[in-house]
Amino acid sequence: MPTNSLIPSSTHSTNTGTPTPPATLGSGDASPTSTGEPKREVVHSSGSPRLQTLNEYGDDDFQNADYWDMDDNEIRYNAAGTTDLALNEGSLGGVNGTIFASPPSGQPTLQECAQIDNNAWSSLATASQLRAGSSFCVRSSEGRHGKLVVTKLSMCEKFLESEKDRERFAGDICVLEVSFLVWE
């Protein structure tokens, strides 16, 4: 039975550069060879979305990017369809079967993510686990493995302009910036 929490990675990634653009599979075989070589890490999609639950005035104007489809690298305004990520005030959730796991190493690889035990996956990463530099393996709504790195987290009490709003939304996530890569 999957758990509802993750053990945060102790990784402190400094890779905040532009993600590798999507690549296509050539005529080569991406499956393991007879010599036991690992699967080639062919990129399906990558991106650096900024997810937001409230604007700087404490309003949810329903135009905030709080859903993201990792397979298509597109913003979504609801959880229907192939959405993978949903940000709410207390966590980053997997939608439509998307799940997260802590990687065995600081820089997750396709091989490492594919070998994680089913019991280690969760559909939720809480605010306390979403520190800048935290890394996660991800299995998307379309069944692809990927990696996700938190690049920035703004809690509402530091993000909002109004003192009253900062008190009202203390402990809530307002902005989460991530960088992700999904393999074929």
JSON list of C-alpha atoms in Angstrom, two decimals:
[
{"chain": "A", "resi": 1, "resn": "MET", "atom": "CA", "xyz": [0.00, 0.00, 0.00]},
{"chain": "A", "resi": 2, "resn": "PRO", "atom": "CA", "xyz": [1.52, 3.36, -1.00]},
{"chain": "A", "resi": 3, "resn": "THR", "atom": "CA", "xyz": [2.27, 5.85, 1.71]},
{"chain": "A", "resi": 4, "resn": "ASN", "atom": "CA", "xyz": [1.05, 9.41, 1.73]},
{"chain": "A", "resi": 5, "resn": "SER", "atom": "CA", "xyz": [4.37, 10.99, 2.59]},
{"chain": "A", "resi": 6, "resn": "LEU", "atom": "CA", "xyz": [7.85, 11.10, 1.16]},
{"chain": "A", "resi": 7, "resn": "ILE", "atom": "CA", "xyz": [11.22, 11.27, 2.80]},
{"chain": "A", "resi": 8, "resn": "PRO", "atom": "CA", "xyz": [12.79, 14.43, 1.35]},
{"chain": "A", "resi": 9, "resn": "SER", "atom": "CA", "xyz": [16.03, 14.12, -0.52]},
{"chain": "A", "resi": 10, "resn": "SER", "atom": "CA", "xyz": [19.04, 15.78, 1.03]},
{"chain": "A", "resi": 11, "resn": "THR", "atom": "CA", "xyz": [20.16, 16.91, -2.41]},
{"chain": "A", "resi": 12, "resn": "HIS", "atom": "CA", "xyz": [21.02, 20.56, -2.86]},
{"chain": "A", "resi": 13, "resn": "SER", "atom": "CA", "xyz": [20.96, 20.92, -6.63]},
{"chain": "A", "resi": 14, "resn": "THR", "atom": "CA", "xyz": [22.39, 24.06, -8.12]},
{"chain": "A", "resi": 15, "resn": "ASN", "atom": "CA", "xyz": [21.27, 23.23, -11.64]},
{"chain": "A", "resi": 16, "resn": "THR", "atom": "CA", "xyz": [18.84, 26.03, -12.38]},
{"chain": "A", "resi": 17, "resn": "GLY", "atom": "CA", "xyz": [19.72, 26.36, -16.06]},
{"chain": "A", "resi": 18, "resn": "THR", "atom": "CA", "xyz": [17.41, 25.84, -18.97]},
{"chain": "A", "resi": 19, "resn": "PRO", "atom": "CA", "xyz": [16.21, 22.23, -19.19]},
{"chain": "A", "resi": 20, "resn": "THR", "atom": "CA", "xyz": [17.25, 20.09, -22.13]},
{"chain": "A", "resi": 21, "resn": "PRO", "atom": "CA", "xyz": [14.80, 20.54, -25.01]},
{"chain": "A", "resi": 22, "resn": "PRO", "atom": "CA", "xyz": [12.67, 17.56, -26.02]},
{"chain": "A", "resi": 23, "resn": "ALA", "atom": "CA", "xyz": [14.50, 14.96, -28.06]},
{"chain": "A", "resi": 24, "resn": "THR", "atom": "CA", "xyz": [13.20, 12.31, -30.37]},
{"chain": "A", "resi": 25, "resn": "LEU", "atom": "CA", "xyz": [14.16, 8.71, -30.51]},
{"chain": "A", "resi": 26, "resn": "GLY", "atom": "CA", "xyz": [16.31, 7.93, -33.53]},
{"chain": "A", "resi": 27, "resn": "SER", "atom": "CA", "xyz": [16.66, 4.58, -35.22]},
{"chain": "A", "resi": 28, "resn": "GLY", "atom": "CA", "xyz": [18.72, 3.24, -32.32]},
{"chain": "A", "resi": 29, "resn": "ASP", "atom": "CA", "xyz": [17.22, 0.79, -29.82]},
{"chain": "A", "resi": 30, "resn": "ALA", "atom": "CA", "xyz": [16.40, 2.35, -26.44]},
{"chain": "A", "resi": 31, "resn": "SER", "atom": "CA", "xyz": [15.98, -0.99, -24.70]},
{"chain": "A", "resi": 32, "resn": "PRO", "atom": "CA", "xyz": [18.69, -2.63, -22.60]},
{"chain": "A", "resi": 33, "resn": "THR", "atom": "CA", "xyz": [21.24, -4.52, -24.64]},
{"chain": "A", "resi": 34, "resn": "SER", "atom": "CA", "xyz": [22.19, -8.14, -24.11]},
{"chain": "A", "resi": 35, "resn": "THR", "atom": "CA", "xyz": [25.27, -6.93, -22.19]},
{"chain": "A", "resi": 36, "resn": "GLY", "atom": "CA", "xyz": [23.01, -5.49, -19.49]},
{"chain": "A", "resi": 37, "resn": "GLU", "atom": "CA", "xyz": [23.53, -1.81, -20.40]},
{"chain": "A", "resi": 38, "resn": "PRO", "atom": "CA", "xyz": [20.93, 0.49, -18.89]},
{"chain": "A", "resi": 39, "resn": "LYS", "atom": "CA", "xyz": [18.12, 1.96, -20.97]},
{"chain": "A", "resi": 40, "resn": "ARG", "atom": "CA", "xyz": [19.04, 5.12, -22.89]},
{"chain": "A", "resi": 41, "resn": "GLU", "atom": "CA", "xyz": [17.66, 8.26, -21.27]},
{"chain": "A", "resi": 42, "resn": "VAL", "atom": "CA", "xyz": [15.69, 9.67, -24.21]},
{"chain": "A", "resi": 43, "resn": "VAL", "atom": "CA", "xyz": [13.89, 12.89, -23.23]},
{"chain": "A", "resi": 44, "resn": "HIS", "atom": "CA", "xyz": [10.16, 13.07, -23.92]},
{"chain": "A", "resi": 45, "resn": "SER", "atom": "CA", "xyz": [9.55, 16.52, -22.40]},
{"chain": "A", "resi": 46, "resn": "SER", "atom": "CA", "xyz": [11.10, 19.00, -20.00]},
{"chain": "A", "resi": 47, "resn": "GLY", "atom": "CA", "xyz": [10.18, 22.32, -18.52]},
{"chain": "A", "resi": 48, "resn": "SER", "atom": "CA", "xyz": [10.37, 24.78, -15.66]},
{"chain": "A", "resi": 49, "resn": "PRO", "atom": "CA", "xyz": [6.81, 25.67, -14.64]},
{"chain": "A", "resi": 50, "resn": "ARG", "atom": "CA", "xyz": [5.87, 28.22, -12.03]},
{"chain": "A", "resi": 51, "resn": "LEU", "atom": "CA", "xyz": [2.86, 26.93, -10.10]},
{"chain": "A", "resi": 52, "resn": "GLN", "atom": "CA", "xyz": [0.87, 29.44, -8.04]},
{"chain": "A", "resi": 53, "resn": "THR", "atom": "CA", "xyz": [-2.13, 29.14, -5.72]},
{"chain": "A", "resi": 54, "resn": "LEU", "atom": "CA", "xyz": [-2.66, 32.86, -4.94]},
{"chain": "A", "resi": 55, "resn": "ASN", "atom": "CA", "xyz": [-1.47, 36.14, -6.40]},
{"chain": "A", "resi": 56, "resn": "GLU", "atom": "CA", "xyz": [0.53, 38.65, -4.35]},
{"chain": "A", "resi": 57, "resn": "TYR", "atom": "CA", "xyz": [-2.72, 40.20, -3.12]},
{"chain": "A", "resi": 58, "resn": "GLY", "atom": "CA", "xyz": [-4.07, 36.96, -1.62]},
{"chain": "A", "resi": 59, "resn": "ASP", "atom": "CA", "xyz": [-6.54, 36.38, -4.44]},
{"chain": "A", "resi": 60, "resn": "ASP", "atom": "CA", "xyz": [-7.22, 33.22, -6.39]},
{"chain": "A", "resi": 61, "resn": "ASP", "atom": "CA", "xyz": [-8.13, 34.75, -9.73]},
{"chain": "A", "resi": 62, "resn": "PHE", "atom": "CA", "xyz": [-8.59, 31.30, -11.33]},
{"chain": "A", "resi": 63, "resn": "GLN", "atom": "CA", "xyz": [-5.87, 32.13, -13.83]},
{"chain": "A", "resi": 64, "resn": "ASN", "atom": "CA", "xyz": [-3.11, 30.94, -11.54]},
{"chain": "A", "resi": 65, "resn": "ALA", "atom": "CA", "xyz": [-1.05, 28.07, -12.90]},
{"chain": "A", "resi": 66, "resn": "ASP", "atom": "CA", "xyz": [-1.86, 25.44, -10.31]},
{"chain": "A", "resi": 67, "resn": "TYR", "atom": "CA", "xyz": [-2.07, 22.41, -12.67]},
{"chain": "A", "resi": 68, "resn": "TRP", "atom": "CA", "xyz": [0.64, 21.21, -15.05]},
{"chain": "A", "resi": 69, "resn": "ASP", "atom": "CA", "xyz": [0.86, 18.41, -17.61]},
{"chain": "A", "resi": 70, "resn": "MET", "atom": "CA", "xyz": [4.43, 17.11, -17.56]},
{"chain": "A", "resi": 71, "resn": "ASP", "atom": "CA", "xyz": [4.01, 14.81, -20.59]},
{"chain": "A", "resi": 72, "resn": "ASP", "atom": "CA", "xyz": [2.95, 17.74, -22.82]},
{"chain": "A", "resi": 73, "resn": "ASN", "atom": "CA", "xyz": [4.70, 20.49, -20.80]},
{"chain": "A", "resi": 74, "resn": "GLU", "atom": "CA", "xyz": [1.54, 22.59, -20.68]},
{"chain": "A", "resi": 75, "resn": "ILE", "atom": "CA", "xyz": [-0.41, 24.58, -18.12]},
{"chain": "A", "resi": 76, "resn": "ARG", "atom": "CA", "xyz": [-3.86, 23.26, -17.28]},
{"chain": "A", "resi": 77, "resn": "TYR", "atom": "CA", "xyz": [-6.65, 25.13, -15.51]},
{"chain": "A", "resi": 78, "resn": "ASN", "atom": "CA", "xyz": [-8.31, 22.03, -14.07]},
{"chain": "A", "resi": 79, "resn": "ALA", "atom": "CA", "xyz": [-7.33, 18.49, -13.09]},
{"chain": "A", "resi": 80, "resn": "ALA", "atom": "CA", "xyz": [-9.23, 16.80, -15.92]},
{"chain": "A", "resi": 81, "resn": "GLY", "atom": "CA", "xyz": [-7.47, 15.08, -18.80]},
{"chain": "A", "resi": 82, "resn": "THR", "atom": "CA", "xyz": [-3.79, 14.32, -18.60]},
{"chain": "A", "resi": 83, "resn": "THR", "atom": "CA", "xyz": [-2.77, 16.78, -15.89]},
{"chain": "A", "resi": 84, "resn": "ASP", "atom": "CA", "xyz": [0.14, 15.50, -13.79]},
{"chain": "A", "resi": 85, "resn": "LEU", "atom": "CA", "xyz": [0.78, 18.11, -11.09]},
{"chain": "A", "resi": 86, "resn": "ALA", "atom": "CA", "xyz": [-1.63, 20.03, -8.88]},
{"chain": "A", "resi": 87, "resn": "LEU", "atom": "CA", "xyz": [-0.49, 22.63, -6.38]},
{"chain": "A", "resi": 88, "resn": "ASN", "atom": "CA", "xyz": [-2.66, 23.43, -3.40]},
{"chain": "A", "resi": 89, "resn": "GLU", "atom": "CA", "xyz": [-1.97, 25.44, -0.25]},
{"chain": "A", "resi": 90, "resn": "GLY", "atom": "CA", "xyz": [-0.22, 22.60, 1.58]},
{"chain": "A", "resi": 91, "resn": "SER", "atom": "CA", "xyz": [1.26, 20.24, -1.00]},
{"chain": "A", "resi": 92, "resn": "LEU", "atom": "CA", "xyz": [2.16, 19.30, -4.55]},
{"chain": "A", "resi": 93, "resn": "GLY", "atom": "CA", "xyz": [-0.08, 16.46, -5.60]},
{"chain": "A", "resi": 94, "resn": "GLY", "atom": "CA", "xyz": [0.04, 13.94, -8.37]},
{"chain": "A", "resi": 95, "resn": "VAL", "atom": "CA", "xyz": [-3.10, 13.93, -10.50]},
{"chain": "A", "resi": 96, "resn": "ASN", "atom": "CA", "xyz": [-4.52, 11.20, -12.76]},
{"chain": "A", "resi": 97, "resn": "GLY", "atom": "CA", "xyz": [-2.17, 8.57, -11.34]},
{"chain": "A", "resi": 98, "resn": "THR", "atom": "CA", "xyz": [1.02, 10.69, -11.21]},
{"chain": "A", "resi": 99, "resn": "ILE", "atom": "CA", "xyz": [3.19, 9.68, -8.24]},
{"chain": "A", "resi": 100, "resn": "PHE", "atom": "CA", "xyz": [6.45, 10.79, -6.57]},
{"chain": "A", "resi": 101, "resn": "ALA", "atom": "CA", "xyz": [9.30, 8.99, -4.80]},
{"chain": "A", "resi": 102, "resn": "SER", "atom": "CA", "xyz": [12.55, 10.05, -3.19]},
{"chain": "A", "resi": 103, "resn": "PRO", "atom": "CA", "xyz": [15.46, 9.09, -5.44]},
{"chain": "A", "resi": 104, "resn": "PRO", "atom": "CA", "xyz": [18.22, 6.77, -4.24]},
{"chain": "A", "resi": 105, "resn": "SER", "atom": "CA", "xyz": [20.82, 9.37, -5.28]},
{"chain": "A", "resi": 106, "resn": "GLY", "atom": "CA", "xyz": [20.88, 13.15, -5.53]},
{"chain": "A", "resi": 107, "resn": "GLN", "atom": "CA", "xyz": [20.55, 13.27, -9.31]},
{"chain": "A", "resi": 108, "resn": "PRO", "atom": "CA", "xyz": [17.89, 10.69, -10.23]},
{"chain": "A", "resi": 109, "resn": "THR", "atom": "CA", "xyz": [18.38, 8.66, -13.40]},
{"chain": "A", "resi": 110, "resn": "LEU", "atom": "CA", "xyz": [15.84, 6.75, -15.45]},
{"chain": "A", "resi": 111, "resn": "GLN", "atom": "CA", "xyz": [17.34, 3.46, -14.25]},
{"chain": "A", "resi": 112, "resn": "GLU", "atom": "CA", "xyz": [17.13, 4.49, -10.58]},
{"chain": "A", "resi": 113, "resn": "CYS", "atom": "CA", "xyz": [13.57, 5.82, -10.85]},
{"chain": "A", "resi": 114, "resn": "ALA", "atom": "CA", "xyz": [12.38, 2.73, -12.74]},
{"chain": "A", "resi": 115, "resn": "GLN", "atom": "CA", "xyz": [13.75, 0.45, -9.99]},
{"chain": "A", "resi": 116, "resn": "ILE", "atom": "CA", "xyz": [12.03, 2.13, -7.03]},
{"chain": "A", "resi": 117, "resn": "ASP", "atom": "CA", "xyz": [9.80, -0.27, -5.11]},
{"chain": "A", "resi": 118, "resn": "ASN", "atom": "CA", "xyz": [6.05, 0.30, -5.61]},
{"chain": "A", "resi": 119, "resn": "ASN", "atom": "CA", "xyz": [5.57, 0.90, -1.87]},
{"chain": "A", "resi": 120, "resn": "ALA", "atom": "CA", "xyz": [7.92, 3.91, -1.95]},
{"chain": "A", "resi": 121, "resn": "TRP", "atom": "CA", "xyz": [5.71, 5.96, -4.31]},
{"chain": "A", "resi": 122, "resn": "SER", "atom": "CA", "xyz": [3.20, 8.56, -3.11]},
{"chain": "A", "resi": 123, "resn": "SER", "atom": "CA", "xyz": [0.73, 10.89, -4.76]},
{"chain": "A", "resi": 124, "resn": "LEU", "atom": "CA", "xyz": [1.64, 13.76, -2.44]},
{"chain": "A", "resi": 125, "resn": "ALA", "atom": "CA", "xyz": [4.67, 15.88, -1.55]},
{"chain": "A", "resi": 126, "resn": "THR", "atom": "CA", "xyz": [3.93, 18.16, 1.42]},
{"chain": "A", "resi": 127, "resn": "ALA", "atom": "CA", "xyz": [5.16, 21.73, 1.88]},
{"chain": "A", "resi": 128, "resn": "SER", "atom": "CA", "xyz": [7.84, 20.57, 4.35]},
{"chain": "A", "resi": 129, "resn": "GLN", "atom": "CA", "xyz": [9.30, 18.25, 1.68]},
{"chain": "A", "resi": 130, "resn": "LEU", "atom": "CA", "xyz": [9.39, 20.92, -1.03]},
{"chain": "A", "resi": 131, "resn": "ARG", "atom": "CA", "xyz": [12.62, 22.72, -0.16]},
{"chain": "A", "resi": 132, "resn": "ALA", "atom": "CA", "xyz": [14.63, 24.41, -2.90]},
{"chain": "A", "resi": 133, "resn": "GLY", "atom": "CA", "xyz": [16.96, 21.70, -4.21]},
{"chain": "A", "resi": 134, "resn": "SER", "atom": "CA", "xyz": [14.72, 18.76, -3.26]},
{"chain": "A", "resi": 135, "resn": "SER", "atom": "CA", "xyz": [14.67, 16.09, -5.98]},
{"chain": "A", "resi": 136, "resn": "PHE", "atom": "CA", "xyz": [11.98, 13.52, -6.72]},
{"chain": "A", "resi": 137, "resn": "CYS", "atom": "CA", "xyz": [11.47, 10.68, -9.15]},
{"chain": "A", "resi": 138, "resn": "VAL", "atom": "CA", "xyz": [8.10, 10.99, -10.87]},
{"chain": "A", "resi": 139, "resn": "ARG", "atom": "CA", "xyz": [5.88, 8.56, -12.75]},
{"chain": "A", "resi": 140, "resn": "SER", "atom": "CA", "xyz": [3.54, 10.61, -14.96]},
{"chain": "A", "resi": 141, "resn": "SER", "atom": "CA", "xyz": [-0.12, 10.11, -15.79]},
{"chain": "A", "resi": 142, "resn": "GLU", "atom": "CA", "xyz": [0.99, 8.47, -19.04]},
{"chain": "A", "resi": 143, "resn": "GLY", "atom": "CA", "xyz": [3.29, 6.04, -17.17]},
{"chain": "A", "resi": 144, "resn": "ARG", "atom": "CA", "xyz": [6.62, 7.70, -18.03]},
{"chain": "A", "resi": 145, "resn": "HIS", "atom": "CA", "xyz": [9.39, 8.09, -15.47]},
{"chain": "A", "resi": 146, "resn": "GLY", "atom": "CA", "xyz": [10.91, 11.47, -14.85]},
{"chain": "A", "resi": 147, "resn": "LYS", "atom": "CA", "xyz": [12.70, 13.64, -12.34]},
{"chain": "A", "resi": 148, "resn": "LEU", "atom": "CA", "xyz": [11.52, 16.84, -10.68]},
{"chain": "A", "resi": 149, "resn": "VAL", "atom": "CA", "xyz": [13.67, 19.37, -8.81]},
{"chain": "A", "resi": 150, "resn": "VAL", "atom": "CA", "xyz": [12.24, 22.17, -6.66]},
{"chain": "A", "resi": 151, "resn": "THR", "atom": "CA", "xyz": [13.96, 25.40, -7.70]},
{"chain": "A", "resi": 152, "resn": "LYS", "atom": "CA", "xyz": [11.97, 27.88, -5.59]},
{"chain": "A", "resi": 153, "resn": "LEU", "atom": "CA", "xyz": [9.30, 27.79, -2.90]},
{"chain": "A", "resi": 154, "resn": "SER", "atom": "CA", "xyz": [7.48, 30.91, -1.68]},
{"chain": "A", "resi": 155, "resn": "MET", "atom": "CA", "xyz": [5.33, 30.50, 1.35]},
{"chain": "A", "resi": 156, "resn": "CYS", "atom": "CA", "xyz": [2.42, 32.93, 1.52]},
{"chain": "A", "resi": 157, "resn": "GLU", "atom": "CA", "xyz": [3.55, 34.74, 4.67]},
{"chain": "A", "resi": 158, "resn": "LYS", "atom": "CA", "xyz": [6.67, 35.91, 2.77]},
{"chain": "A", "resi": 159, "resn": "PHE", "atom": "CA", "xyz": [5.01, 36.38, -0.62]},
{"chain": "A", "resi": 160, "resn": "LEU", "atom": "CA", "xyz": [1.82, 38.34, 0.08]},
{"chain": "A", "resi": 161, "resn": "GLU", "atom": "CA", "xyz": [1.83, 42.14, 0.39]},
{"chain": "A", "resi": 162, "resn": "SER", "atom": "CA", "xyz": [-0.88, 42.56, 3.03]},
{"chain": "A", "resi": 163, "resn": "GLU", "atom": "CA", "xyz": [-0.04, 41.83, 6.67]},
{"chain": "A", "resi": 164, "resn": "LYS", "atom": "CA", "xyz": [-3.59, 40.58, 7.17]},
{"chain": "A", "resi": 165, "resn": "ASP", "atom": "CA", "xyz": [-3.24, 38.17, 4.22]},
{"chain": "A", "resi": 166, "resn": "ARG", "atom": "CA", "xyz": [0.19, 36.98, 5.43]},
{"chain": "A", "resi": 167, "resn": "GLU", "atom": "CA", "xyz": [-1.38, 36.01, 8.76]},
{"chain": "A", "resi": 168, "resn": "ARG", "atom": "CA", "xyz": [-4.43, 34.43, 7.11]},
{"chain": "A", "resi": 169, "resn": "PHE", "atom": "CA", "xyz": [-2.37, 32.26, 4.75]},
{"chain": "A", "resi": 170, "resn": "ALA", "atom": "CA", "xyz": [0.59, 31.50, 7.07]},
{"chain": "A", "resi": 171, "resn": "GLY", "atom": "CA", "xyz": [1.95, 28.02, 6.33]},
{"chain": "A", "resi": 172, "resn": "ASP", "atom": "CA", "xyz": [0.40, 27.92, 2.86]},
{"chain": "A", "resi": 173, "resn": "ILE", "atom": "CA", "xyz": [2.31, 27.57, -0.41]},
{"chain": "A", "resi": 174, "resn": "CYS", "atom": "CA", "xyz": [1.78, 30.52, -2.77]},
{"chain": "A", "resi": 175, "resn": "VAL", "atom": "CA", "xyz": [4.41, 29.88, -5.45]},
{"chain": "A", "resi": 176, "resn": "LEU", "atom": "CA", "xyz": [6.34, 26.74, -6.38]},
{"chain": "A", "resi": 177, "resn": "GLU", "atom": "CA", "xyz": [8.88, 26.69, -9.19]},
{"chain": "A", "resi": 178, "resn": "VAL", "atom": "CA", "xyz": [10.17, 23.34, -10.39]},
{"chain": "A", "resi": 179, "resn": "SER", "atom": "CA", "xyz": [12.32, 21.96, -13.15]},
{"chain": "A", "resi": 180, "resn": "PHE", "atom": "CA", "xyz": [11.39, 18.59, -14.59]},
{"chain": "A", "resi": 181, "resn": "LEU", "atom": "CA", "xyz": [12.39, 16.09, -17.24]},
{"chain": "A", "resi": 182, "resn": "VAL", "atom": "CA", "xyz": [10.29, 13.16, -18.45]},
{"chain": "A", "resi": 183, "resn": "TRP", "atom": "CA", "xyz": [11.91, 10.25, -20.26]},
{"chain": "A", "resi": 184, "resn": "GLU", "atom": "CA", "xyz": [10.34, 8.31, -23.18]}
]
